[in-house]
Structures are given as C-alpha cells and as structure tokens.
Amino acid sequence: MAERIQAIENQAIVQLTEVKNLLELENFRVHYMGKKGLITELLQHLKDLTPEERPVFGKNLNIAKRRIEDMIAEKKTLFENLETEKKIKTDAIDVTLPGRGYARGKLHPITQVMEEVKEIFLRLGFIVESGPDIETDYYNFEALNIPKHHASRDMWSTLYVGEETLLRTHTSPVQIRVMEKKKPPLAVIAPGRVFRRDADPTHSTVFHQIEGFAVDKNITFANLKGVITAFLHAVFGKEKKVRFRPSYFPFTEPSAEVDVEWGDGWLEILGCGMIDPNVFKAVDYDPEVWSGYAFGMGIERIAMLKFGIKDIRLFFENDMRFLKQF
Ligand code: FA5
C-alpha cells in the first residue's frame, strides 16, 4: 500500500509539471483530490487493512495528500501572479504617458479685429451701442436722408424681408436709434453684422461694420480727420500709406472715403463725413446748434489688410487650416 501511495505522489509530481493554467490545475485537483480522485479512492482501502496497518497507512496517505495539496496551492499562486502581471501589462493605465491634451479654441480673426478696433475707440472716449440686424426701411434709409425711389438706394443691393423690413445694409441706422434716445454731446461706436447682395473677392454677402459718430457744438471735419487718422495709425502703424478721397453719402455732407495701400493699388476701408442737417432734423436735433461727424468701416477689409488676405470669402469658409493661423 505504501508503494501505491508513493506511486500516486510521484505521478502527481510529474503530471503537475505539465499543468499550464488555472483551468488545467483545477482538473488536476479533481483528478487527485476530488470525490472520485485517486487519493480519495485510496481511502476506500482503509477498511481492507488490519487494525495495525491502518494508522501507518492513514498517516502516509495524509502526508501524500498534504504534499499534493501544497503543490497545488503553490502552483495556483504562481498562475494567479502570472495572470495579475499579464493584466497589469494589458489593462493598466500607464501613468508615464503624456496627457491627451485638449484643443484650445481661439477667437475668429474677424472677432479679433473687431475687438482691436473697439478698444481703440474706447480709448478715444467713445461708448458702444447696438441695433437690430433686421431693420425697417425708415431706419436703414429714410431717416438717413434716403427717400423711397431715390437713386442713391442703388448704392446698397438690399435683401428685403418684407415690404417695410430688410436686413440692414449698413450700421448707420444705429445713428438714428441712438440719437432718438439720447441728447448730445455724444461719441458712439456701433459694431455689427450687415447684409448685401454682394459676392466677390472683396465683397461678402454678410460682413461686419463698425459705425462711429460724434455730435457736439462746433464739431468740424478736422475733428473727423483727426480721429480717423489716430485710428489708422493705431491699427496699421504710421508707415502705411492711406488716402482720404472725396465721396458721396446721402447722410453726410461733405463725405469722404478712406483707402489703404494694397499691393500695387488701394483697398477702401471706410466711408465718412459730416452728418447731414436732414439727419439731425429726423431725430429732432437743431442743426443750427449741433454738428457732428460719422463714419462706417468694413472690418473684413481691415482684417484683409492686417493679415495680407486677398479673398474675403476665406473668413467665412471655416477651414481650420486657415483659421488656425490667427
Ligand atoms: C456705408 O455703408 C456707409 N454707411 C458708411 C458711412 C457711415 C458713411 C457713416 C458716412 C457716414 P459703404 O457702402 O461704402 O458705406 O460701406 C462702408 C465700408 O464697408 C466700405 O468702405 C467697405 O470697407 C465695407 N464694405 C462695403 N461693402 C462690403 C462688402 N460687400 N463686403 C465687405 N465689406 C464691405
């Protein structure tokens, strides 16, 4: 019997070297220790032995049983450790990896220029006002000395919303809205979106203007020229060539336009002039008492000059390769 026990133990030792994982180890355990396992089976023989033989047999069997159990436990720990190691390698978070990082948003180049221009006028003492994108015929045209059927309406290819409503073609209606509410002295800028049926490399259907105007006693064209020149120097520097050119607007008299050198030509950036007495009458200001200047500038045009952009439409295509450069 002792030999039989020894044989089973030896067999277990050899067989265990072939066990490759926890599942096989469990099968191994059942083969030896299970209810019908080899060790359990040997116990059945106890009853066939003499009372003298039994203790020795029992003792030997117990020793063998414990040895096999120890081997199984040892192997189990080994497999479990291997499994943990594998898990660490595959699942674990590698804290040494650099963070994933998130893309930081930026202001659109037009917003950047808008903010820069606003800042300049705030420093010059102007306040900011605003008006609606959808305007009435009265504010966009009539109060600005542009009666119905007047030829000068053709200066703006207007997008109409209804009979008397339209998408504002310029920010000048804000002049009227502010002067209706407030009394002079006034120095106001009004940034906003404007809309026209225009589309080519220097004209967009939707674009941005900043309106500016000042009303007080004894305001002259020299004040207008001084403010515009200060603005041009702040945005473009003193070296950039600019020119004031006589022009026409129904709501200013005299009127001028300002161009900035652009390649071997010029790019127009703003219109301006002395507020027409008819505009003052529309808002109940006495033109004998008050005088003022006004201007309206194209923000995209200023951005084109600042950044060297040849086609205005690039600003509205939302191509990240373009936008990321600002
Ligand atoms: C006006 O809109 C006048 N309201 C400006 C003004 C205000 C004059 C106050 C006198 C007193 P004009 O249509 O020229 O004027 O437009 C003004 C500026 O907007 C232009 O000089 C140009 O810089 C810009 N602009 C005009 N049309 C477009 C367009 N389609 N796309 C981009 N910029 C434009």
PDB file of N, CA and C in Angstrom, residues 110-122 126-135 168-175 177-178 187-195 206-213 231 295-300 302:
ATOM      1  N   ILE A 110     -11.931  87.733 -37.488  1.00  0.00           N
ATOM      2  CA  ILE A 110     -12.796  88.914 -37.604  1.00  0.00           C
ATOM      3  C   ILE A 110     -13.160  89.441 -36.208  1.00  0.00           C
ATOM      4  N   THR A 111     -13.431  88.513 -35.281  1.00  0.00           N
ATOM      5  CA  THR A 111     -13.721  88.926 -33.902  1.00  0.00           C
ATOM      6  C   THR A 111     -12.498  89.612 -33.296  1.00  0.00           C
ATOM      7  N   GLN A 112     -11.307  89.055 -33.585  1.00  0.00           N
ATOM      8  CA  GLN A 112     -10.076  89.665 -33.050  1.00  0.00           C
ATOM      9  C   GLN A 112      -9.926  91.109 -33.522  1.00  0.00           C
ATOM     10  N   VAL A 113     -10.163  91.331 -34.820  1.00  0.00           N
ATOM     11  CA  VAL A 113     -10.004  92.685 -35.362  1.00  0.00           C
ATOM     12  C   VAL A 113     -11.105  93.603 -34.818  1.00  0.00           C
ATOM     13  N   MET A 114     -12.300  93.053 -34.732  1.00  0.00           N
ATOM     14  CA  MET A 114     -13.435  93.799 -34.175  1.00  0.00           C
ATOM     15  C   MET A 114     -13.082  94.313 -32.766  1.00  0.00           C
ATOM     16  N   GLU A 115     -12.529  93.405 -31.953  1.00  0.00           N
ATOM     17  CA  GLU A 115     -12.170  93.768 -30.571  1.00  0.00           C
ATOM     18  C   GLU A 115     -11.075  94.837 -30.558  1.00  0.00           C
ATOM     19  N   GLU A 116     -10.100  94.671 -31.454  1.00  0.00           N
ATOM     20  CA  GLU A 116      -8.990  95.625 -31.506  1.00  0.00           C
ATOM     21  C   GLU A 116      -9.505  97.026 -31.866  1.00  0.00           C
ATOM     22  N   VAL A 117     -10.378  97.079 -32.883  1.00  0.00           N
ATOM     23  CA  VAL A 117     -10.914  98.380 -33.321  1.00  0.00           C
ATOM     24  C   VAL A 117     -11.753  99.006 -32.199  1.00  0.00           C
ATOM     25  N   LYS A 118     -12.569  98.172 -31.570  1.00  0.00           N
ATOM     26  CA  LYS A 118     -13.400  98.685 -30.455  1.00  0.00           C
ATOM     27  C   LYS A 118     -12.519  99.310 -29.370  1.00  0.00           C
ATOM     28  N   GLU A 119     -11.469  98.555 -28.991  1.00  0.00           N
ATOM     29  CA  GLU A 119     -10.540  99.036 -27.956  1.00  0.00           C
ATOM     30  C   GLU A 119     -10.010 100.432 -28.272  1.00  0.00           C
ATOM     31  N   ILE A 120      -9.620 100.609 -29.548  1.00  0.00           N
ATOM     32  CA  ILE A 120      -9.036 101.901 -29.950  1.00  0.00           C
ATOM     33  C   ILE A 120     -10.040 103.024 -29.709  1.00  0.00           C
ATOM     34  N   PHE A 121     -11.297 102.795 -30.108  1.00  0.00           N
ATOM     35  CA  PHE A 121     -12.294 103.861 -29.948  1.00  0.00           C
ATOM     36  C   PHE A 121     -12.718 104.047 -28.481  1.00  0.00           C
ATOM     37  N   LEU A 122     -12.681 102.959 -27.720  1.00  0.00           N
ATOM     38  CA  LEU A 122     -12.980 103.114 -26.285  1.00  0.00           C
ATOM     39  C   LEU A 122     -11.924 104.006 -25.638  1.00  0.00           C
ATOM     40  N   PHE A 126     -15.128 106.889 -26.888  1.00  0.00           N
ATOM     41  CA  PHE A 126     -16.423 106.509 -27.470  1.00  0.00           C
ATOM     42  C   PHE A 126     -17.118 105.466 -26.575  1.00  0.00           C
ATOM     43  N   ILE A 127     -18.451 105.434 -26.629  1.00  0.00           N
ATOM     44  CA  ILE A 127     -19.193 104.367 -25.951  1.00  0.00           C
ATOM     45  C   ILE A 127     -19.777 103.430 -27.018  1.00  0.00           C
ATOM     46  N   VAL A 128     -20.158 102.213 -26.592  1.00  0.00           N
ATOM     47  CA  VAL A 128     -20.636 101.213 -27.552  1.00  0.00           C
ATOM     48  C   VAL A 128     -22.157 101.095 -27.488  1.00  0.00           C
ATOM     49  N   GLU A 129     -22.799 101.142 -28.644  1.00  0.00           N
ATOM     50  CA  GLU A 129     -24.253 100.926 -28.742  1.00  0.00           C
ATOM     51  C   GLU A 129     -24.501  99.868 -29.812  1.00  0.00           C
ATOM     52  N   SER A 130     -25.759  99.379 -29.887  1.00  0.00           N
ATOM     53  CA  SER A 130     -26.059  98.392 -30.929  1.00  0.00           C
ATOM     54  C   SER A 130     -27.480  98.551 -31.437  1.00  0.00           C
ATOM     55  N   GLY A 131     -27.750  97.935 -32.578  1.00  0.00           N
ATOM     56  CA  GLY A 131     -29.095  97.963 -33.152  1.00  0.00           C
ATOM     57  C   GLY A 131     -29.415  96.610 -33.766  1.00  0.00           C
ATOM     58  N   PRO A 132     -30.647  96.409 -34.209  1.00  0.00           N
ATOM     59  CA  PRO A 132     -31.060  95.095 -34.729  1.00  0.00           C
ATOM     60  C   PRO A 132     -30.525  94.800 -36.137  1.00  0.00           C
ATOM     61  N   ASP A 133     -30.343  93.492 -36.429  1.00  0.00           N
ATOM     62  CA  ASP A 133     -29.926  93.073 -37.778  1.00  0.00           C
ATOM     63  C   ASP A 133     -31.068  93.296 -38.772  1.00  0.00           C
ATOM     64  N   ILE A 134     -32.298  93.033 -38.332  1.00  0.00           N
ATOM     65  CA  ILE A 134     -33.458  93.277 -39.199  1.00  0.00           C
ATOM     66  C   ILE A 134     -33.962  94.680 -38.897  1.00  0.00           C
ATOM     67  N   GLU A 135     -33.949  95.504 -39.915  1.00  0.00           N
ATOM     68  CA  GLU A 135     -34.290  96.913 -39.743  1.00  0.00           C
ATOM     69  C   GLU A 135     -35.558  97.269 -40.521  1.00  0.00           C
ATOM     70  N   ARG A 168     -30.382  94.894 -42.505  1.00  0.00           N
ATOM     71  CA  ARG A 168     -29.712  96.193 -42.618  1.00  0.00           C
ATOM     72  C   ARG A 168     -28.496  96.115 -43.547  1.00  0.00           C
ATOM     73  N   THR A 169     -28.365  97.119 -44.382  1.00  0.00           N
ATOM     74  CA  THR A 169     -27.277  97.115 -45.367  1.00  0.00           C
ATOM     75  C   THR A 169     -26.035  97.786 -44.805  1.00  0.00           C
ATOM     76  N   HIS A 170     -26.191  98.470 -43.670  1.00  0.00           N
ATOM     77  CA  HIS A 170     -25.058  99.134 -43.011  1.00  0.00           C
ATOM     78  C   HIS A 170     -25.415  99.366 -41.533  1.00  0.00           C
ATOM     79  N   THR A 171     -24.445  99.815 -40.757  1.00  0.00           N
ATOM     80  CA  THR A 171     -24.717 100.056 -39.336  1.00  0.00           C
ATOM     81  C   THR A 171     -25.207 101.487 -39.084  1.00  0.00           C
ATOM     82  N   SER A 172     -25.335 102.288 -40.151  1.00  0.00           N
ATOM     83  CA  SER A 172     -25.756 103.687 -39.964  1.00  0.00           C
ATOM     84  C   SER A 172     -27.132 103.859 -39.284  1.00  0.00           C
ATOM     85  N   PRO A 173     -28.098 102.916 -39.454  1.00  0.00           N
ATOM     86  CA  PRO A 173     -29.365 103.105 -38.733  1.00  0.00           C
ATOM     87  C   PRO A 173     -29.190 103.238 -37.214  1.00  0.00           C
ATOM     88  N   VAL A 174     -28.099 102.705 -36.671  1.00  0.00           N
ATOM     89  CA  VAL A 174     -27.877 102.827 -35.221  1.00  0.00           C
ATOM     90  C   VAL A 174     -27.679 104.299 -34.835  1.00  0.00           C
ATOM     91  N   GLN A 175     -27.132 105.091 -35.775  1.00  0.00           N
ATOM     92  CA  GLN A 175     -27.030 106.542 -35.513  1.00  0.00           C
ATOM     93  C   GLN A 175     -28.403 107.090 -35.121  1.00  0.00           C
ATOM     94  N   ARG A 177     -31.193 105.457 -34.187  1.00  0.00           N
ATOM     95  CA  ARG A 177     -31.753 104.872 -32.961  1.00  0.00           C
ATOM     96  C   ARG A 177     -31.149 105.499 -31.709  1.00  0.00           C
ATOM     97  N   VAL A 178     -29.851 105.760 -31.728  1.00  0.00           N
ATOM     98  CA  VAL A 178     -29.207 106.344 -30.544  1.00  0.00           C
ATOM     99  C   VAL A 178     -29.605 107.815 -30.387  1.00  0.00           C
ATOM    100  N   ALA A 187     -20.506 110.512 -28.343  1.00  0.00           N
ATOM    101  CA  ALA A 187     -19.420 109.885 -29.130  1.00  0.00           C
ATOM    102  C   ALA A 187     -19.645 108.387 -29.014  1.00  0.00           C
ATOM    103  N   VAL A 188     -20.133 107.787 -30.115  1.00  0.00           N
ATOM    104  CA  VAL A 188     -20.655 106.421 -30.057  1.00  0.00           C
ATOM    105  C   VAL A 188     -20.035 105.561 -31.157  1.00  0.00           C
ATOM    106  N   ILE A 189     -19.760 104.295 -30.835  1.00  0.00           N
ATOM    107  CA  ILE A 189     -19.494 103.328 -31.909  1.00  0.00           C
ATOM    108  C   ILE A 189     -20.546 102.233 -31.838  1.00  0.00           C
ATOM    109  N   ALA A 190     -20.848 101.635 -33.003  1.00  0.00           N
ATOM    110  CA  ALA A 190     -21.856 100.579 -33.067  1.00  0.00           C
ATOM    111  C   ALA A 190     -21.362  99.477 -33.991  1.00  0.00           C
ATOM    112  N   PRO A 191     -20.796  98.398 -33.412  1.00  0.00           N
ATOM    113  CA  PRO A 191     -20.336  97.285 -34.244  1.00  0.00           C
ATOM    114  C   PRO A 191     -21.498  96.366 -34.591  1.00  0.00           C
ATOM    115  N   GLY A 192     -21.437  95.706 -35.744  1.00  0.00           N
ATOM    116  CA  GLY A 192     -22.498  94.744 -36.047  1.00  0.00           C
ATOM    117  C   GLY A 192     -22.373  94.128 -37.420  1.00  0.00           C
ATOM    118  N   ARG A 193     -23.291  93.168 -37.643  1.00  0.00           N
ATOM    119  CA  ARG A 193     -23.324  92.460 -38.920  1.00  0.00           C
ATOM    120  C   ARG A 193     -24.201  93.219 -39.897  1.00  0.00           C
ATOM    121  N   VAL A 194     -23.816  93.217 -41.157  1.00  0.00           N
ATOM    122  CA  VAL A 194     -24.650  93.850 -42.176  1.00  0.00           C
ATOM    123  C   VAL A 194     -24.727  92.934 -43.393  1.00  0.00           C
ATOM    124  N   PHE A 195     -25.694  93.200 -44.269  1.00  0.00           N
ATOM    125  CA  PHE A 195     -26.034  92.233 -45.320  1.00  0.00           C
ATOM    126  C   PHE A 195     -26.272  92.942 -46.661  1.00  0.00           C
ATOM    127  N   VAL A 206     -22.548  88.668 -46.160  1.00  0.00           N
ATOM    128  CA  VAL A 206     -22.641  89.058 -44.753  1.00  0.00           C
ATOM    129  C   VAL A 206     -21.267  89.588 -44.361  1.00  0.00           C
ATOM    130  N   PHE A 207     -21.202  90.740 -43.790  1.00  0.00           N
ATOM    131  CA  PHE A 207     -19.912  91.247 -43.319  1.00  0.00           C
ATOM    132  C   PHE A 207     -20.139  92.129 -42.091  1.00  0.00           C
ATOM    133  N   HIS A 208     -19.074  92.707 -41.584  1.00  0.00           N
ATOM    134  CA  HIS A 208     -19.179  93.469 -40.334  1.00  0.00           C
ATOM    135  C   HIS A 208     -18.731  94.905 -40.521  1.00  0.00           C
ATOM    136  N   GLN A 209     -19.453  95.781 -39.900  1.00  0.00           N
ATOM    137  CA  GLN A 209     -19.053  97.192 -39.907  1.00  0.00           C
ATOM    138  C   GLN A 209     -18.946  97.678 -38.466  1.00  0.00           C
ATOM    139  N   ILE A 210     -18.174  98.732 -38.307  1.00  0.00           N
ATOM    140  CA  ILE A 210     -18.267  99.499 -37.060  1.00  0.00           C
ATOM    141  C   ILE A 210     -18.626 100.915 -37.458  1.00  0.00           C
ATOM    142  N   GLU A 211     -19.787 101.328 -36.960  1.00  0.00           N
ATOM    143  CA  GLU A 211     -20.244 102.690 -37.179  1.00  0.00           C
ATOM    144  C   GLU A 211     -19.644 103.553 -36.083  1.00  0.00           C
ATOM    145  N   GLY A 212     -19.388 104.795 -36.389  1.00  0.00           N
ATOM    146  CA  GLY A 212     -18.939 105.710 -35.339  1.00  0.00           C
ATOM    147  C   GLY A 212     -19.522 107.076 -35.619  1.00  0.00           C
ATOM    148  N   PHE A 213     -19.881 107.789 -34.584  1.00  0.00           N
ATOM    149  CA  PHE A 213     -20.315 109.174 -34.815  1.00  0.00           C
ATOM    150  C   PHE A 213     -20.155 109.989 -33.537  1.00  0.00           C
ATOM    151  N   PHE A 231      -6.957 106.555 -35.482  1.00  0.00           N
ATOM    152  CA  PHE A 231      -7.375 105.156 -35.612  1.00  0.00           C
ATOM    153  C   PHE A 231      -6.477 104.401 -36.605  1.00  0.00           C
ATOM    154  N   PHE A 295     -18.825 107.882 -39.381  1.00  0.00           N
ATOM    155  CA  PHE A 295     -18.033 107.012 -40.277  1.00  0.00           C
ATOM    156  C   PHE A 295     -18.539 105.585 -40.146  1.00  0.00           C
ATOM    157  N   GLY A 296     -18.296 104.798 -41.179  1.00  0.00           N
ATOM    158  CA  GLY A 296     -18.658 103.377 -41.137  1.00  0.00           C
ATOM    159  C   GLY A 296     -17.574 102.591 -41.829  1.00  0.00           C
ATOM    160  N   MET A 297     -16.969 101.642 -41.088  1.00  0.00           N
ATOM    161  CA  MET A 297     -15.822 100.926 -41.672  1.00  0.00           C
ATOM    162  C   MET A 297     -16.101  99.440 -41.812  1.00  0.00           C
ATOM    163  N   GLY A 298     -15.456  98.838 -42.814  1.00  0.00           N
ATOM    164  CA  GLY A 298     -15.603  97.398 -43.050  1.00  0.00           C
ATOM    165  C   GLY A 298     -14.531  96.633 -42.297  1.00  0.00           C
ATOM    166  N   ILE A 299     -14.955  95.783 -41.353  1.00  0.00           N
ATOM    167  CA  ILE A 299     -13.992  95.053 -40.512  1.00  0.00           C
ATOM    168  C   ILE A 299     -13.217  94.004 -41.319  1.00  0.00           C
ATOM    169  N   GLU A 300     -13.917  93.296 -42.218  1.00  0.00           N
ATOM    170  CA  GLU A 300     -13.216  92.286 -43.038  1.00  0.00           C
ATOM    171  C   GLU A 300     -12.104  92.938 -43.852  1.00  0.00           C
ATOM    172  N   ILE A 302     -10.376  95.579 -43.101  1.00  0.00           N
ATOM    173  CA  ILE A 302      -9.251  95.896 -42.214  1.00  0.00           C
ATOM    174  C   ILE A 302      -8.456  94.620 -41.908  1.00  0.00           C
TER     175      ILE A 302
END
